[in-house]
Short mmCIF file of C-alpha atoms in Angstrom, two decimals:
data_model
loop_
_atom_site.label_atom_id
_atom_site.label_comp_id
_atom_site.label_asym_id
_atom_site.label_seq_id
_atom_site.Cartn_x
_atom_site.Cartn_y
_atom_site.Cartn_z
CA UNK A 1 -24.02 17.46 -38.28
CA UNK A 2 -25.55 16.52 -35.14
CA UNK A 3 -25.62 13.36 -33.47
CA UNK A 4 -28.47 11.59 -32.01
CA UNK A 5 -26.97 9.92 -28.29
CA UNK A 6 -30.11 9.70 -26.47
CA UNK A 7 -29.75 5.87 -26.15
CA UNK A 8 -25.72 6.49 -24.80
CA UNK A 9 -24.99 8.19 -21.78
CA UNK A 10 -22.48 11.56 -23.20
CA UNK A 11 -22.25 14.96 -22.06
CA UNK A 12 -25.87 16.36 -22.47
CA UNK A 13 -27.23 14.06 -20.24
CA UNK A 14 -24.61 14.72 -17.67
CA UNK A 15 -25.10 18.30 -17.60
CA UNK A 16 -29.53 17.55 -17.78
CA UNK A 17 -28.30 15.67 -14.13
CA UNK A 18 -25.87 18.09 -12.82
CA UNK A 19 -29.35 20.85 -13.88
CA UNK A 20 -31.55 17.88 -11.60
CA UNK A 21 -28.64 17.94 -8.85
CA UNK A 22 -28.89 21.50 -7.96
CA UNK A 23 -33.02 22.02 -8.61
CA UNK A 24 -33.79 18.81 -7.00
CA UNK A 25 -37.14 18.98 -8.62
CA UNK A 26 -38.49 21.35 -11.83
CA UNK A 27 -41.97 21.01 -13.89
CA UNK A 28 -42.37 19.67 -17.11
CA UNK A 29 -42.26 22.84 -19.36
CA UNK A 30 -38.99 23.76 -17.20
CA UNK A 31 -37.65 19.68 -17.84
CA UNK A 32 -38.68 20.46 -21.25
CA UNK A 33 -36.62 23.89 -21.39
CA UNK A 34 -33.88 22.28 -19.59
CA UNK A 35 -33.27 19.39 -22.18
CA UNK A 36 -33.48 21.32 -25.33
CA UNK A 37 -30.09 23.68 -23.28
CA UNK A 38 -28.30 20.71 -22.57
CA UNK A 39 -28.96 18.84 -26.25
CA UNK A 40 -27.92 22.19 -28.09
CA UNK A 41 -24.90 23.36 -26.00
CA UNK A 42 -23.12 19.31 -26.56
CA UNK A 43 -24.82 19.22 -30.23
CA UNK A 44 -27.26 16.89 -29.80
CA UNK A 45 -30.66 15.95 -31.20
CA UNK A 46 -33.96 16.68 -29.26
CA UNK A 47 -37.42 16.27 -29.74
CA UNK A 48 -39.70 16.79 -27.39
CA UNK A 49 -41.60 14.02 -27.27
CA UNK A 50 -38.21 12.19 -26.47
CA UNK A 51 -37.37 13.95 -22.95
CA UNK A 52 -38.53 10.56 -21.23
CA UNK A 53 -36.36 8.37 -22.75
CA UNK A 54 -33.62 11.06 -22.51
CA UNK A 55 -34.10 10.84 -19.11
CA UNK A 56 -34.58 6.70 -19.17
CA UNK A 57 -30.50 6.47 -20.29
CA UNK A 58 -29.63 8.56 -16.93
CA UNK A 59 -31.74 6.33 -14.87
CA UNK A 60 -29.81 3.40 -16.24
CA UNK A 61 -26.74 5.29 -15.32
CA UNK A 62 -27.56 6.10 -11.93
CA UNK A 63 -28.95 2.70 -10.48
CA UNK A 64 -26.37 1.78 -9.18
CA UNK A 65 -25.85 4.68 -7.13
CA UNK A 66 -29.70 4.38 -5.78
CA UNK A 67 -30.78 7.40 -7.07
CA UNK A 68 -33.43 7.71 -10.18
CA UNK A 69 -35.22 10.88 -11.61
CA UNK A 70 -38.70 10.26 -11.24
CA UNK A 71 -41.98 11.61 -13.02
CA UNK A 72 -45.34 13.04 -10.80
CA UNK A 73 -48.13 14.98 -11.05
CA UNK A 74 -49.17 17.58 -9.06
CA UNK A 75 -52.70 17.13 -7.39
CA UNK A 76 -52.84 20.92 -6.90
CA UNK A 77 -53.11 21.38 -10.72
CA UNK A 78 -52.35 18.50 -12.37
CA UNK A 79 -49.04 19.67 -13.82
CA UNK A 80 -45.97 17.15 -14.36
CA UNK A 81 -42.84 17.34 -12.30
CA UNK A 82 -39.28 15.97 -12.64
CA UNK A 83 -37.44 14.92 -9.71
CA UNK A 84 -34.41 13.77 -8.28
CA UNK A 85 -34.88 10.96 -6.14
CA UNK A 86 -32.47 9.01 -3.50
CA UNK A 87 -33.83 5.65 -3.76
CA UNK A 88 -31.12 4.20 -0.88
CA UNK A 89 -33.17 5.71 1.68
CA UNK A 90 -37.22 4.78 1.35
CA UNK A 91 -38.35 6.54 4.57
CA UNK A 92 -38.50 9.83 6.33
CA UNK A 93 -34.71 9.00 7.36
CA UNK A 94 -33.35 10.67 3.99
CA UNK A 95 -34.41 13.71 5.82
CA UNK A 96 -32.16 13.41 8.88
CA UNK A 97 -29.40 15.64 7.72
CA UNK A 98 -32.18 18.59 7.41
CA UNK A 99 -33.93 17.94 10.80
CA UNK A 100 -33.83 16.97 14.19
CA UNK A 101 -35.51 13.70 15.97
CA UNK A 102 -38.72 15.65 17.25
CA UNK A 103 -38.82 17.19 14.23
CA UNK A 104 -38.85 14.28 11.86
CA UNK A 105 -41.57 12.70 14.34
CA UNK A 106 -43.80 15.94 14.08
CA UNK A 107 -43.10 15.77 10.08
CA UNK A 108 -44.41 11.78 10.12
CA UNK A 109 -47.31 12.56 12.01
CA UNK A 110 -48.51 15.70 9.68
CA UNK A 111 -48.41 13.06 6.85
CA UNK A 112 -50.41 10.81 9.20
CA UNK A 113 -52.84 13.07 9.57
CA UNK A 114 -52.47 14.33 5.61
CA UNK A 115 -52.92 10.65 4.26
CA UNK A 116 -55.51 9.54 6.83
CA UNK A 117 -57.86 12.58 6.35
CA UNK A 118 -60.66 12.74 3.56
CA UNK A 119 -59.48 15.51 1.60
CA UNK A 120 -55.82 15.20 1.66
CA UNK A 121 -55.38 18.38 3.93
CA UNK A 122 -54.50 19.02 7.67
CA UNK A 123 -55.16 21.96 9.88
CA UNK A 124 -52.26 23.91 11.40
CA UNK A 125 -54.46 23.49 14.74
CA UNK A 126 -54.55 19.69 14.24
CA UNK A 127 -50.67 19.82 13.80
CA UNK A 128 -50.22 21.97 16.67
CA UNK A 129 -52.11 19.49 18.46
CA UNK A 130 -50.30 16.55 17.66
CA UNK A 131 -46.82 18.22 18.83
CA UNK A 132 -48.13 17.96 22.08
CA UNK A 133 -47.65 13.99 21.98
CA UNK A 134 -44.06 13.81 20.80
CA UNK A 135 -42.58 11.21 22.26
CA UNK A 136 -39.04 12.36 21.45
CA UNK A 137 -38.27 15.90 22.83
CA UNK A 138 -41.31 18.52 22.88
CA UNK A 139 -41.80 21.09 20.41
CA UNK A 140 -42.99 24.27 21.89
CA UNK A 141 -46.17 26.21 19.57
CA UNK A 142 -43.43 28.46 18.57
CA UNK A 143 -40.98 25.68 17.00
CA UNK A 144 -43.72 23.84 15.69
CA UNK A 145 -44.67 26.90 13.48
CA UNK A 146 -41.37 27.39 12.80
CA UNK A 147 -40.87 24.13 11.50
CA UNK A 148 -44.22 24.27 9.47
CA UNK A 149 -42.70 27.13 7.47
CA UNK A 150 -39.27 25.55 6.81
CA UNK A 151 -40.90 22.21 5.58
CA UNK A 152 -42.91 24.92 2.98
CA UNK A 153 -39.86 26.71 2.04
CA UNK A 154 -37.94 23.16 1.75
CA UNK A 155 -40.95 21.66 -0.49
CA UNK A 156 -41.82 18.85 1.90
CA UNK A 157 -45.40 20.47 2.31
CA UNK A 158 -47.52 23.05 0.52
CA UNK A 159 -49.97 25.40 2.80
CA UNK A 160 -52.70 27.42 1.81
CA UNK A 161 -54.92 29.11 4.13
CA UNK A 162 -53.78 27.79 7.33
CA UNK A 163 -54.23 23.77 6.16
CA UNK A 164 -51.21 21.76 5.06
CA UNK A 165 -51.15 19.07 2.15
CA UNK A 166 -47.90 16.85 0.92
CA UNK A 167 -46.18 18.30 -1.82
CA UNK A 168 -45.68 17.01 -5.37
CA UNK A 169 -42.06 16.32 -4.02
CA UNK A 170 -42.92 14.70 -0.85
CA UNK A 171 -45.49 12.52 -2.64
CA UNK A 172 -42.77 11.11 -5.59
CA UNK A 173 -40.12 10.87 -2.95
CA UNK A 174 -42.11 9.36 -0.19
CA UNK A 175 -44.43 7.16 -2.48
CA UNK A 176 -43.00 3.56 -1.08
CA UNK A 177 -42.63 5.20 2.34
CA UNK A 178 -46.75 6.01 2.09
CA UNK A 179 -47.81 2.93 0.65
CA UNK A 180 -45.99 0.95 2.97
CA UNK A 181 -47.19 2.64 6.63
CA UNK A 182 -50.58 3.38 4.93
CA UNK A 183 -51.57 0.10 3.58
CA UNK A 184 -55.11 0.67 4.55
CA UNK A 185 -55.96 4.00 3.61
CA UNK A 186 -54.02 4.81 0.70
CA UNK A 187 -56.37 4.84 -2.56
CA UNK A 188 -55.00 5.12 -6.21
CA UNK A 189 -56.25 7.27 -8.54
CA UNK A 190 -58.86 5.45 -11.11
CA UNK A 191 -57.44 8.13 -13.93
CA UNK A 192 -53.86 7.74 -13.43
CA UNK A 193 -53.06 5.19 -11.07
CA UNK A 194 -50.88 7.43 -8.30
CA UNK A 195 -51.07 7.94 -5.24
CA UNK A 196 -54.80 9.44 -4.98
CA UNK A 197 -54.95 12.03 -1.19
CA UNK A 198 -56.55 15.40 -2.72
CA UNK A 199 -59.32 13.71 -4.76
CA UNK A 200 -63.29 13.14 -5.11
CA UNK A 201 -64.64 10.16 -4.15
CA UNK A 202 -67.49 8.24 -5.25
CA UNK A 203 -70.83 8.17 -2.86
CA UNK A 204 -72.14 4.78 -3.96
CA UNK A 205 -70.16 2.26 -0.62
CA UNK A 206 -69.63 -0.59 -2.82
CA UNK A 207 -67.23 1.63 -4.95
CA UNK A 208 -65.67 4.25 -3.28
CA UNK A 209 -63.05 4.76 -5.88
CA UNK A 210 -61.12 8.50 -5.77
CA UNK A 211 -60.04 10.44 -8.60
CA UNK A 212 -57.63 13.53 -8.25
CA UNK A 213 -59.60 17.02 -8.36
CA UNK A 214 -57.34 17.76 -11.94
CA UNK A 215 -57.92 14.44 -13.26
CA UNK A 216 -61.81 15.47 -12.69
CA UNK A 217 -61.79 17.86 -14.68
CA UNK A 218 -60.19 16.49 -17.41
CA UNK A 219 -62.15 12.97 -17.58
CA UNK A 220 -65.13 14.68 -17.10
CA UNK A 221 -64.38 17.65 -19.59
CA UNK A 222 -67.72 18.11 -22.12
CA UNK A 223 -69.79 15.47 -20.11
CA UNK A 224 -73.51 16.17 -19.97
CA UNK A 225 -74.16 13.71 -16.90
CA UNK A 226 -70.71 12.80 -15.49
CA UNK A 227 -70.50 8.92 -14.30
CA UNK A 228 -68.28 7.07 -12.26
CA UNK A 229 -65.92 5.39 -14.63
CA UNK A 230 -65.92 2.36 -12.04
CA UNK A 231 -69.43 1.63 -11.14
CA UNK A 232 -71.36 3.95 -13.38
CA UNK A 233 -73.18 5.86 -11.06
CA UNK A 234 -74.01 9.72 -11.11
CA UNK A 235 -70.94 11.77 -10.30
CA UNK A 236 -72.46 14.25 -7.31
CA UNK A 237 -69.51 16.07 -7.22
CA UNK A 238 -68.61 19.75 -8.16
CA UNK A 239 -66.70 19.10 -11.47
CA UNK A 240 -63.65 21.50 -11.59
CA UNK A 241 -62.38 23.91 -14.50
CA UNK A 242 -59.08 22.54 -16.04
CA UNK A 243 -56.36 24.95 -14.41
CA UNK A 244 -53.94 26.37 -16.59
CA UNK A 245 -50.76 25.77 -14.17
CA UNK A 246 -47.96 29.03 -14.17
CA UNK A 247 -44.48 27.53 -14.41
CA UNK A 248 -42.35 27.58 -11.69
CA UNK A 249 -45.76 27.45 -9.20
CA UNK A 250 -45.51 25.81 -6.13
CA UNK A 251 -44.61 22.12 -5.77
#
């Protein structure tokens, strides 16, 4: 007979956070694939549509260590991600174990230049450019690629085609970081209400609302004449296909 602890902390949901501990972060269908291991190897119930508040009993666990699994979307495809979060540390500084002080300056200014662009995207040449105003020690073009590819490889930032964007794990863990040094130019998405940087925006100036290129595609899904949902107006944007994400893809 199995027992149903998903309101009491026991055994599964210490090895579903020792599974978060070494990933760090894993998509939904992996969370998903994850939970049902951990439930059935301690003899547990599971349902699926109970992972969140599986996962709510080892937040309540692990506040007072400041650390929290949190949920986010990806605004490459719209897919949901798990991860790991240290919530003692709300800045770049949880990162200063990884990288060096001219590093971590040339990683905050990419995400300047990520969060104060239009599309959510910055050129490598822009980048480049901006390691030549380090105030800490200089990067050479070299190092500064260098760099580039280990904050890919570490999931801090995604690159496609020579232009950089924030990852889905950059974007959960650096969320109050953002908010907070971006005040001004950080938009929400009208769908689902995060933070909003690879988006469409609406044309008419006394809206200007954005809306995440997946969320698009799903709001405006079998819509003759699409419409802003804020202001009603006529939706001039290209409206997307709904992406079937492949698990395990790029965060």
């Amino acid at each position: 007979m199995s027992r149903d602890t998903s309101q009491q902390m026991g055994d599964s949901h210490r090895r579903l956070l020792q599974c978060m501990m070494v990933n760090g972060i894993v998509d939904e269908q992996r969370a998903q694939t994850l939970y049902k291991h951990c439930c059935e190897t301690h003899n547990t119930q599971h349902s699926v549509d109970k992972l969140d508040s599986f996962i709510d009993t080892i937040n309540s666990k692990l506040q007072p260590m400041f650390m929290q699994i949190r949920k986010g979307m990806s605004e490459d495809n719209g897919q949901q991600y798990y991860a790991l979060v240290n919530m003692a540390d709300t800045d770049i500084t949880r990162m200063s174990s990884d990288y060096a002080d001219n590093e971590l300056e040339l990683f905050r200014k990419t995400m300047d230049l990520i969060v104060g662009s239009e599309n959510g995207k910055a050129s490598s040449t822009d980048i480049l450019n901006s390691a030549d105003t380090l105030t800490t020690k200089k990067l050479k073009k070299s190092e500064t690629e260098h760099l580039l590819n280990r904050l890919v490889h570490d999931q801090w930032l995604n690159e496609k085609r020579g232009e950089y964007t924030l990852s889905t794990r950059c974007i959960i863990e650096m969320e109050p970081y953002i908010r907070t040094m971006h005040q001004e130019q950080v938009k929400v998405c009208q769908i689902c209400h995060n933070i909003a940087l690879q988006s469409q925006i609406c044309e008419n100036p006394v809206c200007g609302i954005k809306i995440h290129t997946p969320c698009v595609a799903r709001y405006f899904k079998g819509r003759s004449e699409p419409r802003c949902p804020a202001c009603d107006d006529f939706w001039p944007h290209e409206i997307p296909e709904i992406r079937r994400p492949r698990s395990q893809s790029r965060k």
